[in-house]
Amino acid sequence: MKVAINVSLENEMDLTLAYKKSIKLAEQLGLTVATQTTFATAVSEVCREVIDKAIDGLCSLGVITEDGRFSLTAHITFVQDGNLNSLQAGFSYARKLIPVFDVLIAEQQVTVSISISIPRSARLTPQKLHLIYKHFDDLGPISPYEEVKFRNMELYRINQQKELELIHANYLNDQKNEFLSVASHELRTPLTILKSYVELAIQSAGNQNESLTKYLAKIDLQTIKLQTLIQQLLDISKMETGQADYNYETVDLNKFITESAELIRKLVPNHELKVNLGEAVKVRTDVVRMEQVLNNLISNAAKYSVPGTCIDLETFVAGKEVVVSVRDCGIGMSEETIKRVFDKFYRADEVKNHYNGFGMGLYIASKIIDDHDGKITVESEEGKGSVFRFSIPILPQDTK
Ligand code: ADP
């Protein structure tokens, strides 16, 4: 059957709608008023039963064409929920009105077909039928209820589509995270081996071959940079899936900063890293993660400033918190960059073509500080430099 009209069967209003639409279609097909009423009554009798006793009902009205003959037909489908016999009792009245009445059951889906043949006197032709279908296609809703129902169905459809899109986007995101996680794991192993051999080679070269030691130190530095990038890739996927792991311990902050600064100095050989420590305090931190934050802030300070300039690393106590700041005299940032600097993958337009990077470091640093119950902020002026500050809670002095 080619469907001209669909009415979903949910309540009494739909019953009226199914009745009115049956009348309209029968009328357009050239049937007499008596036949229109008979057909519409039979359809609404079945629809009433379906609305009362079944679920997911749908009434489809259209025309079946067979051997050049046409029949006005209603297919009323629903999901059988309970005893079909109780429904069939109600169908008997409709069957008396229209003898061409079939019930087809496939699994739980039931289809009731009601058909009435269109007499030749109606002078229906395929062309005329085509126009009738077009008429119903173009026809707007016949009542405010149908209008609301139509809009609801549209919203439902849009909602379904959005849900599917969301599922798809989440699937792609999961795939991306899994790829990042696997790829960075795989990259980490050979790099760790490479780094061990470079360290061994530096030791073996000792002081005997100065230029060789210099080259090896450069390889070592680049290996550390590569390790940091791979760690960032791994962290992004972990942080997205909420799987970032922390090993918190109680730490003397000044001692930790002094030791970290020694290691990080190696990464910024062309800058002078000045450390200025405030009052000694204890903090609860994951030292590996915290070193990652310092590493990122100090490497950025070096990357985005001219070689030979200073980077200041300071700590000071502010109430119940300790503040750590990293200041550079570099290129600084625009207002727009200041706003977005902690966003994932954000990189200022000005730096994209001149400086390497992925825009992951500050996003990860901000997550780590968040997870330490802390706060990270930035102040910056274009052409003058930037200062990044993060604060974390201080532990009572007697904490072990
Ligand atoms: P990356 O440096 O790899 O691009 P980050 O997440 O560490 O990624 O930094 C994001 C962006 O913030 C950088 O691309 C740059 O535009 C800006 N930025 C970060 N640190 C500084 C700094 N010290 N001076 C100027 N711009 C900076």
Short mmCIF file of C-alpha atoms and ligand atoms in Angstrom, two decimals:
data_model
loop_
_atom_site.label_atom_id
_atom_site.label_comp_id
_atom_site.label_asym_id
_atom_site.label_seq_id
_atom_site.Cartn_x
_atom_site.Cartn_y
_atom_site.Cartn_z
CA MET A 1 0.00 0.00 0.00
CA LYS A 2 1.19 3.52 -0.74
CA VAL A 3 0.58 5.51 2.44
CA ALA A 4 -1.05 8.94 2.20
CA ILE A 5 -1.57 9.61 5.94
CA ASN A 6 -0.14 8.29 9.20
CA VAL A 7 -1.74 8.85 12.60
CA SER A 8 -0.04 7.50 15.69
CA LEU A 9 -2.58 6.14 18.15
CA GLU A 10 -2.11 7.38 21.67
CA ASN A 11 -5.32 8.94 22.97
CA GLU A 12 -8.91 9.94 22.25
CA MET A 13 -7.81 12.93 20.15
CA ASP A 14 -6.00 10.55 17.81
CA LEU A 15 -9.21 8.62 17.41
CA THR A 16 -10.96 11.75 16.16
CA LEU A 17 -7.99 12.46 13.94
CA ALA A 18 -8.01 8.96 12.42
CA TYR A 19 -11.76 9.32 11.79
CA LYS A 20 -11.47 12.75 10.16
CA LYS A 21 -8.50 11.75 8.01
CA SER A 22 -10.32 8.60 6.83
CA ILE A 23 -13.28 10.72 5.79
CA LYS A 24 -11.03 13.20 3.96
CA LEU A 25 -9.16 10.52 2.03
CA ALA A 26 -12.37 8.69 1.10
CA GLU A 27 -13.89 11.97 -0.01
CA GLN A 28 -10.90 12.85 -2.19
CA LEU A 29 -11.10 9.40 -3.78
CA GLY A 30 -14.65 10.13 -4.89
CA LEU A 31 -16.51 7.74 -2.57
CA THR A 32 -20.06 8.48 -1.53
CA VAL A 33 -20.79 10.10 1.82
CA ALA A 34 -22.28 6.82 3.09
CA THR A 35 -19.13 4.88 2.14
CA GLN A 36 -16.91 7.55 3.61
CA THR A 37 -18.72 7.25 6.96
CA THR A 38 -18.74 3.45 6.90
CA PHE A 39 -15.02 3.26 6.23
CA ALA A 40 -14.16 5.93 8.80
CA THR A 41 -16.36 4.28 11.44
CA ALA A 42 -14.73 0.88 10.90
CA VAL A 43 -11.28 2.44 11.11
CA SER A 44 -12.08 4.32 14.29
CA GLU A 45 -13.66 1.23 15.91
CA VAL A 46 -10.36 -0.64 15.50
CA CYS A 47 -8.33 2.40 16.53
CA ARG A 48 -10.40 2.75 19.70
CA GLU A 49 -9.57 -0.84 20.69
CA VAL A 50 -5.88 -0.29 19.96
CA ILE A 51 -5.73 2.95 21.94
CA ASP A 52 -7.48 1.27 24.89
CA LYS A 53 -5.70 -2.06 24.97
CA ALA A 54 -2.47 -2.04 22.98
CA ILE A 55 0.73 -0.03 22.64
CA ASP A 56 2.66 1.68 19.82
CA GLY A 57 -0.44 1.92 17.60
CA LEU A 58 -0.24 3.48 14.17
CA CYS A 59 -3.02 4.01 11.64
CA SER A 60 -1.82 4.30 8.02
CA LEU A 61 -4.29 5.24 5.33
CA GLY A 62 -3.66 4.82 1.62
CA VAL A 63 -4.61 3.10 -1.59
CA ILE A 64 -3.74 -0.38 -2.87
CA THR A 65 -3.58 -0.77 -6.65
CA GLU A 66 -4.13 -4.27 -8.08
CA ASP A 67 -4.82 -5.21 -11.71
CA GLY A 68 -5.92 -1.68 -12.46
CA ARG A 69 -8.39 -1.68 -9.55
CA PHE A 70 -8.01 0.57 -6.51
CA SER A 71 -8.93 -0.05 -2.87
CA LEU A 72 -9.02 2.44 -0.06
CA THR A 73 -7.14 0.74 2.77
CA ALA A 74 -6.27 1.29 6.40
CA HIS A 75 -3.43 -0.60 8.06
CA ILE A 76 -3.63 -0.36 11.81
CA THR A 77 -0.51 -1.76 13.42
CA PHE A 78 0.27 -2.19 17.09
CA VAL A 79 2.30 -4.23 19.50
CA GLN A 80 0.35 -7.07 21.04
CA ASP A 81 0.50 -6.54 24.76
CA GLY A 82 -1.55 -9.26 26.46
CA ASN A 83 -4.49 -11.17 25.08
CA LEU A 84 -5.35 -10.53 21.43
CA ASN A 85 -8.79 -12.11 21.88
CA SER A 86 -9.94 -9.23 24.04
CA LEU A 87 -9.10 -6.92 21.14
CA GLN A 88 -10.71 -9.10 18.53
CA ALA A 89 -14.05 -8.85 20.28
CA GLY A 90 -13.94 -5.12 19.57
CA PHE A 91 -12.91 -5.68 15.97
CA SER A 92 -16.08 -7.61 15.18
CA TYR A 93 -18.19 -4.48 14.75
CA ALA A 94 -15.71 -3.09 12.23
CA ARG A 95 -15.69 -6.45 10.41
CA LYS A 96 -19.48 -6.24 10.08
CA LEU A 97 -19.16 -2.81 8.48
CA ILE A 98 -16.32 -3.74 6.13
CA PRO A 99 -16.00 -7.41 5.22
CA VAL A 100 -12.48 -7.13 3.77
CA PHE A 101 -10.87 -7.29 7.15
CA ASP A 102 -7.62 -9.16 7.87
CA VAL A 103 -5.55 -9.63 10.97
CA LEU A 104 -1.90 -10.48 10.43
CA ILE A 105 0.37 -11.36 13.33
CA ALA A 106 4.14 -11.31 12.95
CA GLU A 107 5.95 -11.91 16.25
CA GLN A 108 4.43 -9.31 18.57
CA GLN A 109 3.44 -6.90 15.81
CA VAL A 110 -0.20 -7.12 14.73
CA THR A 111 -1.56 -5.52 11.55
CA VAL A 112 -5.27 -5.10 10.97
CA SER A 113 -6.15 -4.34 7.33
CA ILE A 114 -9.44 -2.81 6.36
CA SER A 115 -10.09 -2.38 2.66
CA ILE A 116 -12.90 -1.06 0.57
CA SER A 117 -12.79 -1.18 -3.21
CA ILE A 118 -13.23 2.02 -5.12
CA PRO A 119 -15.96 1.68 -7.79
CA ARG A 120 -15.18 2.51 -11.42
CA SER A 121 -17.80 5.27 -11.15
CA ALA A 122 -15.29 7.22 -9.03
CA ARG A 123 -13.16 7.51 -12.22
CA LEU A 124 -9.91 7.21 -10.34
CA THR A 125 -6.77 7.13 -12.49
CA PRO A 126 -3.09 6.80 -11.48
CA GLN A 127 -2.60 10.50 -12.38
CA LYS A 128 -5.53 11.55 -10.22
CA LEU A 129 -4.25 9.33 -7.41
CA HIS A 130 -0.85 10.96 -7.69
CA LEU A 131 -2.48 14.38 -7.22
CA ILE A 132 -4.43 13.13 -4.21
CA TYR A 133 -1.20 11.92 -2.56
CA LYS A 134 0.39 15.27 -3.31
CA HIS A 135 -2.62 17.00 -1.80
CA PHE A 136 -2.15 15.10 1.47
CA ASP A 137 1.57 15.73 1.39
CA ASP A 138 0.96 19.47 1.07
CA LEU A 139 -1.97 19.54 3.47
CA GLY A 140 -1.15 21.18 6.78
CA PRO A 141 -2.41 19.92 10.13
CA ILE A 142 -6.19 19.98 10.39
CA SER A 143 -6.40 20.93 14.06
CA PRO A 144 -4.24 22.60 16.73
CA TYR A 145 -3.90 19.17 18.33
CA GLU A 146 -2.47 17.73 15.13
CA GLU A 147 -0.18 20.73 14.82
CA VAL A 148 1.19 20.11 18.34
CA LYS A 149 1.46 16.42 17.65
CA PHE A 150 3.30 17.06 14.40
CA ARG A 151 5.73 19.40 16.15
CA ASN A 152 6.21 16.89 18.95
CA MET A 153 7.03 14.22 16.41
CA GLU A 154 9.52 16.59 14.74
CA LEU A 155 11.14 17.34 18.10
CA TYR A 156 11.20 13.65 18.89
CA ARG A 157 12.84 12.94 15.55
CA ILE A 158 15.43 15.72 16.05
CA ASN A 159 16.07 14.45 19.57
CA GLN A 160 16.57 10.90 18.30
CA GLN A 161 18.95 12.19 15.64
CA LYS A 162 20.93 14.23 18.19
CA GLU A 163 21.12 11.21 20.47
CA LEU A 164 22.51 9.13 17.61
CA GLU A 165 25.01 11.86 16.77
CA LEU A 166 26.06 12.01 20.41
CA ILE A 167 26.52 8.25 20.56
CA HIS A 168 28.59 8.43 17.39
CA ALA A 169 30.68 11.35 18.68
CA ASN A 170 31.29 9.54 21.98
CA TYR A 171 32.29 6.43 20.07
CA LEU A 172 34.80 8.42 17.97
CA ASN A 173 36.10 10.12 21.09
CA ASP A 174 36.59 6.76 22.80
CA GLN A 175 38.37 5.46 19.72
CA LYS A 176 40.61 8.56 19.68
CA ASN A 177 41.42 8.13 23.39
CA GLU A 178 42.19 4.48 22.93
CA PHE A 179 44.42 5.26 19.96
CA LEU A 180 46.24 7.99 21.92
CA SER A 181 46.68 5.69 24.86
CA VAL A 182 47.99 2.73 22.81
CA ALA A 183 50.17 4.88 20.54
CA SER A 184 51.80 6.74 23.42
CA HIS A 185 52.41 3.50 25.35
CA GLU A 186 54.05 1.98 22.30
CA LEU A 187 56.18 5.08 21.71
CA ARG A 188 57.28 5.25 25.33
CA THR A 189 59.07 1.91 25.46
CA PRO A 190 61.64 2.42 22.66
CA LEU A 191 62.21 5.96 23.84
CA THR A 192 63.01 4.84 27.39
CA ILE A 193 65.54 2.38 25.96
CA LEU A 194 67.02 5.08 23.73
CA LYS A 195 67.37 7.41 26.72
CA SER A 196 69.14 4.74 28.80
CA TYR A 197 71.67 4.15 26.01
CA VAL A 198 72.27 7.88 25.58
CA GLU A 199 72.97 8.16 29.33
CA LEU A 200 75.34 5.19 29.12
CA ALA A 201 77.07 6.73 26.11
CA ILE A 202 77.47 10.06 27.97
CA GLN A 203 79.06 8.20 30.87
CA SER A 204 81.37 6.20 28.56
CA ALA A 205 82.44 9.28 26.62
CA GLY A 206 83.28 10.92 29.95
CA ASN A 207 85.64 13.85 29.60
CA GLN A 208 87.71 12.23 26.85
CA ASN A 209 85.73 13.45 23.90
CA GLU A 210 84.24 16.86 24.50
CA SER A 211 82.38 17.32 21.25
CA LEU A 212 80.91 13.80 21.44
CA THR A 213 79.68 14.52 24.96
CA LYS A 214 78.16 17.77 23.70
CA TYR A 215 76.29 15.97 20.90
CA LEU A 216 75.12 13.26 23.25
CA ALA A 217 73.85 15.88 25.71
CA LYS A 218 71.82 17.39 22.86
CA ILE A 219 70.36 13.99 21.99
CA ASP A 220 69.57 13.49 25.68
CA LEU A 221 67.76 16.85 25.85
CA GLN A 222 65.68 16.11 22.76
CA THR A 223 64.85 12.65 24.11
CA ILE A 224 63.54 14.23 27.31
CA LYS A 225 61.42 16.63 25.25
CA LEU A 226 60.03 13.75 23.24
CA GLN A 227 59.30 11.84 26.45
CA THR A 228 57.42 14.87 27.78
CA LEU A 229 55.30 15.10 24.64
CA ILE A 230 54.47 11.41 24.72
CA GLN A 231 53.61 11.69 28.41
CA GLN A 232 51.26 14.56 27.51
CA LEU A 233 49.52 12.44 24.87
CA LEU A 234 49.05 9.67 27.39
CA ASP A 235 47.82 12.13 30.01
CA ILE A 236 45.26 13.70 27.68
CA SER A 237 43.61 10.34 27.09
CA LYS A 238 43.77 9.49 30.81
CA MET A 239 42.34 12.82 31.89
CA GLU A 240 39.52 12.64 29.37
CA THR A 241 38.45 9.27 30.73
CA GLY A 242 38.97 10.34 34.35
CA GLN A 243 41.71 7.76 34.82
CA ALA A 244 44.54 10.08 35.83
CA ASP A 245 46.44 8.34 38.63
CA TYR A 246 47.96 10.20 41.57
CA ASN A 247 50.41 9.10 44.23
CA TYR A 248 50.05 11.72 46.89
CA GLU A 249 52.66 12.16 49.60
CA THR A 250 53.57 14.78 52.17
CA VAL A 251 56.40 16.87 50.81
CA ASP A 252 58.58 19.74 51.98
CA LEU A 253 57.77 22.15 49.14
CA ASN A 254 61.03 24.14 49.12
CA LYS A 255 63.14 20.99 49.06
CA PHE A 256 61.00 19.61 46.25
CA ILE A 257 61.24 22.86 44.24
CA THR A 258 65.03 23.03 44.65
CA GLU A 259 65.47 19.44 43.45
CA SER A 260 63.05 19.84 40.54
CA ALA A 261 64.67 23.10 39.47
CA GLU A 262 68.04 21.31 39.23
CA LEU A 263 66.55 18.76 36.82
CA ILE A 264 64.52 21.28 34.84
CA ARG A 265 67.57 23.58 34.37
CA LYS A 266 68.87 20.97 31.96
CA LEU A 267 65.81 21.53 29.77
CA VAL A 268 66.32 25.29 29.48
CA PRO A 269 70.08 25.55 28.92
CA ASN A 270 69.80 28.94 27.20
CA HIS A 271 68.02 30.69 30.07
CA GLU A 272 68.94 31.56 33.59
CA LEU A 273 66.50 29.97 36.02
CA LYS A 274 66.47 31.97 39.28
CA VAL A 275 64.83 30.37 42.29
CA ASN A 276 63.54 32.46 45.16
CA LEU A 277 61.97 30.44 47.96
CA GLY A 278 59.60 31.71 50.63
CA GLU A 279 58.68 30.23 54.00
CA ALA A 280 59.17 26.44 54.27
CA VAL A 281 55.82 24.60 54.13
CA LYS A 282 54.55 21.09 53.73
CA VAL A 283 52.10 20.17 51.00
CA ARG A 284 50.28 17.09 49.84
CA THR A 285 51.34 16.38 46.29
CA ASP A 286 52.13 13.82 43.65
CA VAL A 287 55.76 14.71 43.01
CA VAL A 288 55.87 13.30 39.48
CA ARG A 289 52.77 15.24 38.46
CA MET A 290 53.86 18.43 40.22
CA GLU A 291 57.24 18.25 38.51
CA GLN A 292 55.34 17.92 35.24
CA VAL A 293 53.54 21.21 36.01
CA LEU A 294 56.81 23.02 36.84
CA ASN A 295 58.44 21.50 33.80
CA ASN A 296 55.64 22.75 31.56
CA LEU A 297 55.57 26.28 32.99
CA ILE A 298 59.34 26.68 32.91
CA SER A 299 59.75 25.12 29.45
CA ASN A 300 57.04 27.46 28.14
CA ALA A 301 58.73 30.43 29.79
CA ALA A 302 61.91 29.50 27.92
CA LYS A 303 60.19 28.61 24.66
CA TYR A 304 58.26 31.88 24.45
CA SER A 305 61.15 34.21 25.36
CA VAL A 306 64.50 35.21 23.91
CA PRO A 307 67.53 33.06 24.89
CA GLY A 308 69.69 34.67 27.54
CA THR A 309 66.73 36.18 29.46
CA CYS A 310 65.80 35.20 33.03
CA ILE A 311 63.05 32.95 34.31
CA ASP A 312 62.03 33.55 37.93
CA LEU A 313 60.65 30.70 40.00
CA GLU A 314 59.25 31.86 43.34
CA THR A 315 57.23 30.55 46.25
CA PHE A 316 55.38 32.51 48.91
CA VAL A 317 52.75 31.81 51.51
CA ALA A 318 49.32 33.43 51.18
CA GLY A 319 47.03 32.50 54.06
CA LYS A 320 46.37 28.77 54.08
CA GLU A 321 47.93 28.32 50.69
CA VAL A 322 51.32 28.44 49.10
CA VAL A 323 51.75 30.14 45.76
CA VAL A 324 54.30 29.08 43.18
CA SER A 325 54.99 31.50 40.35
CA VAL A 326 56.95 31.30 37.10
CA ARG A 327 57.76 34.62 35.46
CA ASP A 328 59.34 35.27 32.08
CA CYS A 329 60.19 38.37 30.05
CA GLY A 330 59.01 36.84 26.80
CA ILE A 331 56.49 37.53 24.05
CA GLY A 332 53.51 37.75 26.44
CA MET A 333 49.92 37.07 25.42
CA SER A 334 46.89 38.84 23.99
CA GLU A 335 43.66 39.18 26.01
CA GLU A 336 42.13 36.40 23.89
CA THR A 337 45.02 34.02 24.63
CA ILE A 338 44.89 34.80 28.35
CA LYS A 339 41.21 33.75 28.35
CA ARG A 340 41.81 30.47 26.51
CA VAL A 341 45.30 29.45 27.51
CA PHE A 342 44.14 26.53 29.68
CA ASP A 343 41.79 25.12 27.01
CA LYS A 344 42.66 21.77 25.51
CA PHE A 345 44.76 22.08 22.32
CA TYR A 346 44.60 25.89 22.40
CA ARG A 347 47.57 27.68 20.85
CA ALA A 348 47.74 31.41 20.17
CA ASP A 349 47.66 32.28 16.45
CA GLU A 350 50.87 34.30 16.86
CA VAL A 351 52.83 31.25 18.01
CA LYS A 352 51.49 28.60 15.63
CA ASN A 353 53.98 29.26 12.84
CA HIS A 354 57.03 30.06 14.94
CA TYR A 355 57.04 27.74 17.96
CA ASN A 356 56.56 23.98 18.22
CA GLY A 357 53.88 22.55 20.46
CA PHE A 358 50.50 20.84 20.70
CA GLY A 359 48.63 23.05 23.15
CA MET A 360 48.33 20.22 25.68
CA GLY A 361 50.75 21.28 28.43
CA LEU A 362 48.73 23.98 30.17
CA TYR A 363 45.49 22.01 29.90
CA ILE A 364 47.15 19.09 31.67
CA ALA A 365 48.86 21.40 34.20
CA SER A 366 45.51 23.00 35.06
CA LYS A 367 43.91 19.57 35.55
CA ILE A 368 46.75 18.49 37.84
CA ILE A 369 46.44 21.66 39.92
CA ASP A 370 42.65 21.19 40.05
CA ASP A 371 43.16 17.67 41.34
CA HIS A 372 45.44 19.10 44.06
CA ASP A 373 42.53 21.35 45.16
CA GLY A 374 44.49 24.28 43.82
CA LYS A 375 44.10 27.12 41.34
CA ILE A 376 46.21 28.23 38.40
CA THR A 377 46.12 31.72 36.86
CA VAL A 378 48.07 33.80 34.39
CA GLU A 379 48.91 37.47 34.04
CA SER A 380 50.54 38.68 30.89
CA GLU A 381 51.28 41.66 28.74
CA GLU A 382 52.08 41.42 25.04
CA GLY A 383 55.75 42.03 24.35
CA LYS A 384 56.59 42.23 28.06
CA GLY A 385 56.20 38.73 29.48
CA SER A 386 53.96 36.44 31.48
CA VAL A 387 53.62 35.16 34.98
CA PHE A 388 51.85 31.91 35.78
CA ARG A 389 50.84 31.35 39.41
CA PHE A 390 49.38 28.30 41.03
CA SER A 391 48.35 27.84 44.63
CA ILE A 392 47.82 24.66 46.63
CA PRO A 393 46.75 24.12 50.25
CA ILE A 394 49.43 24.05 52.97
CA LEU A 395 49.44 21.10 55.39
CA PRO A 396 49.87 21.63 59.15
CA GLN A 397 53.61 21.69 59.99
CA ASP A 398 53.43 18.50 62.12
CA THR A 399 52.02 16.41 59.22
CA LYS A 400 54.15 13.31 58.68
P1 ADP B 1 52.19 24.57 23.68
O1 ADP B 1 53.25 25.42 24.32
O2 ADP B 1 52.65 23.19 23.37
O3 ADP B 1 51.55 25.24 22.53
P2 ADP B 1 50.68 24.89 26.16
O4 ADP B 1 49.40 24.25 26.55
O5 ADP B 1 51.83 24.70 27.07
O6 ADP B 1 51.00 24.33 24.71
O7 ADP B 1 50.44 26.42 25.94
C1 ADP B 1 49.28 26.85 25.23
C2 ADP B 1 49.50 28.20 24.57
O8 ADP B 1 49.65 29.21 25.57
C3 ADP B 1 50.78 28.30 23.77
O9 ADP B 1 50.60 27.80 22.48
C4 ADP B 1 51.03 29.82 23.77
O10 ADP B 1 50.21 30.44 22.82
C5 ADP B 1 50.55 30.22 25.15
N1 ADP B 1 51.64 30.27 26.16
C6 ADP B 1 51.90 29.37 27.12
N2 ADP B 1 52.91 29.78 27.91
C7 ADP B 1 53.30 30.98 27.44
C8 ADP B 1 54.30 31.91 27.84
N3 ADP B 1 55.09 31.70 28.88
N4 ADP B 1 54.41 33.05 27.10
C9 ADP B 1 53.59 33.30 26.06
N5 ADP B 1 52.63 32.45 25.63
C10 ADP B 1 52.48 31.29 26.31
#
